[in-house]
Amino acid sequence: MSDLLEARNVSRAFGGLHVTRDVNFKLAAGDRVALIGPNGAGKTTLVNLITGDIAPSEGQFFMEGDEITGLSIPERVRRGLVRTFQTTRLFANLTVADNVALAIMQRKRISRRLFSSATELPEVRAEWSEILGNLGLDAHAYRKVVELAYGQQRLIELAIGLALHPKVLLLDEPAAGVPHDEAPRILAAINRLPADIAVLMIEHDMDLVFKFARRVLVLAAGRLIFEGSPDEVTANQDVRRAYLGSYADARRTA
C-alpha cells in the first residue's frame, strides 16, 4: 500500500536564503508524528509547502503515490490533506454547529446560498452532531464561538478538520495559547481521532509531544537532522545540542 504522504527532496529558498533543505519523510495510515525544532528551523515553512500555500524550489510531494506538488490548496483538501492553524480562524459570531456545518458543506459542495438552512439538513446535522459529540463539544453546538474559552475554540478547529474527512491531518501547534492545565483536553481529543488518519503535529510543548508521538522528526536550519522514537530522540546528541537540551536530561532521569 502506498504511503499517504511523502516529501521527496523538498527544498525552498527565498532569494539566497534556504529555509528548507532536501527534506524527505513519509506518513502512513495511523502514524502519529511530531515535528519539532527551534524557532526559525523552518517548521511552518515546511507545513506551508505540504499544504500548497507556497511551492517548493525543488522536490516533490505525493499522496497515495500520486504527485500533488502542483495542486492547489482546495485540490489537496479534496484529496484528504487537511491543516489546522496556530491561531483560530473561526467565524466568531456563528455557532459552533454553523462553523462545522460550513466545512461539511464545503466537502459535499453544497451551495453557501443554502447556509441559513443547511446546518439543520438531516445529513449535515447528523455529521456535525457526531463530530462534536466525539470531541465533547455537543453541549455547545448552538453557542456562538465568541462565547467559548480559547481551549474550546481550538477543539472546534479540530472538529472542522475532521469534517473535511482528512486522510492526513496537520496540526500546527494545537495547544498554542491554551492554558497549560487545559492542554490534556487537546491531547485527549487528538487521541480520539480515527485510527487510520495520519497525524503530523508541530508543537513546542514537549510534554504534549512526547505523550502524543510515536515518531519524532527534528528540523534544524531547514534540514531534518533526526527521525526516530521519542526515547531515541532524547538520547541523540545532535538533537540535544540543537533543541532539547536540559529537557532531554530531565525526561531521561524522570
PDB file of N, CA, C and O in Angstrom, residues 34 53 56 90 124 140 159 162 170 230 234:
ATOM      1  N   ALA A  34       5.385  13.812  15.447  1.00  0.00           N
ATOM      2  CA  ALA A  34       5.612  15.189  15.878  1.00  0.00           C
ATOM      3  C   ALA A  34       6.774  15.779  15.095  1.00  0.00           C
ATOM      4  O   ALA A  34       7.788  15.115  14.878  1.00  0.00           O
ATOM      5  N   ASP A  53       0.474  26.244   0.307  1.00  0.00           N
ATOM      6  CA  ASP A  53       0.492  27.701   0.485  1.00  0.00           C
ATOM      7  C   ASP A  53       1.645  28.321  -0.277  1.00  0.00           C
ATOM      8  O   ASP A  53       1.538  29.446  -0.783  1.00  0.00           O
ATOM      9  N   PRO A  56       7.546  24.481  -3.576  1.00  0.00           N
ATOM     10  CA  PRO A  56       8.960  24.192  -3.339  1.00  0.00           C
ATOM     11  C   PRO A  56       9.836  24.710  -4.478  1.00  0.00           C
ATOM     12  O   PRO A  56       9.398  24.773  -5.635  1.00  0.00           O
ATOM     13  N   LEU A  90     -11.832  30.963  12.991  1.00  0.00           N
ATOM     14  CA  LEU A  90     -13.240  30.599  13.081  1.00  0.00           C
ATOM     15  C   LEU A  90     -14.124  31.808  12.810  1.00  0.00           C
ATOM     16  O   LEU A  90     -13.688  32.958  12.895  1.00  0.00           O
ATOM     17  N   VAL A 124     -26.421  16.717   7.194  1.00  0.00           N
ATOM     18  CA  VAL A 124     -25.408  17.626   7.728  1.00  0.00           C
ATOM     19  C   VAL A 124     -25.451  17.625   9.252  1.00  0.00           C
ATOM     20  O   VAL A 124     -24.418  17.532   9.923  1.00  0.00           O
ATOM     21  N   HIS A 140     -22.266  22.565  23.423  1.00  0.00           N
ATOM     22  CA  HIS A 140     -22.030  23.950  22.984  1.00  0.00           C
ATOM     23  C   HIS A 140     -22.439  24.185  21.536  1.00  0.00           C
ATOM     24  O   HIS A 140     -22.135  25.237  20.971  1.00  0.00           O
ATOM     25  N   ALA A 159     -12.547  19.961  15.111  1.00  0.00           N
ATOM     26  CA  ALA A 159     -13.823  19.465  14.584  1.00  0.00           C
ATOM     27  C   ALA A 159     -13.970  19.813  13.105  1.00  0.00           C
ATOM     28  O   ALA A 159     -14.438  18.993  12.300  1.00  0.00           O
ATOM     29  N   LEU A 162     -11.860  17.524  11.041  1.00  0.00           N
ATOM     30  CA  LEU A 162     -12.464  16.205  10.895  1.00  0.00           C
ATOM     31  C   LEU A 162     -13.629  16.231   9.918  1.00  0.00           C
ATOM     32  O   LEU A 162     -13.872  15.248   9.205  1.00  0.00           O
ATOM     33  N   LEU A 170      -2.691  17.809   9.524  1.00  0.00           N
ATOM     34  CA  LEU A 170      -1.541  18.575  10.007  1.00  0.00           C
ATOM     35  C   LEU A 170      -2.019  19.499  11.109  1.00  0.00           C
ATOM     36  O   LEU A 170      -2.843  20.390  10.879  1.00  0.00           O
ATOM     37  N   PRO A 230      10.401   8.689  20.402  1.00  0.00           N
ATOM     38  CA  PRO A 230      10.635   9.687  21.452  1.00  0.00           C
ATOM     39  C   PRO A 230      11.822   9.345  22.340  1.00  0.00           C
ATOM     40  O   PRO A 230      12.594  10.236  22.725  1.00  0.00           O
ATOM     41  N   THR A 234      15.593  11.771  22.562  1.00  0.00           N
ATOM     42  CA  THR A 234      16.192  12.393  23.740  1.00  0.00           C
ATOM     43  C   THR A 234      17.631  11.947  23.958  1.00  0.00           C
ATOM     44  O   THR A 234      18.391  12.627  24.651  1.00  0.00           O
TER      45      THR A 234
END
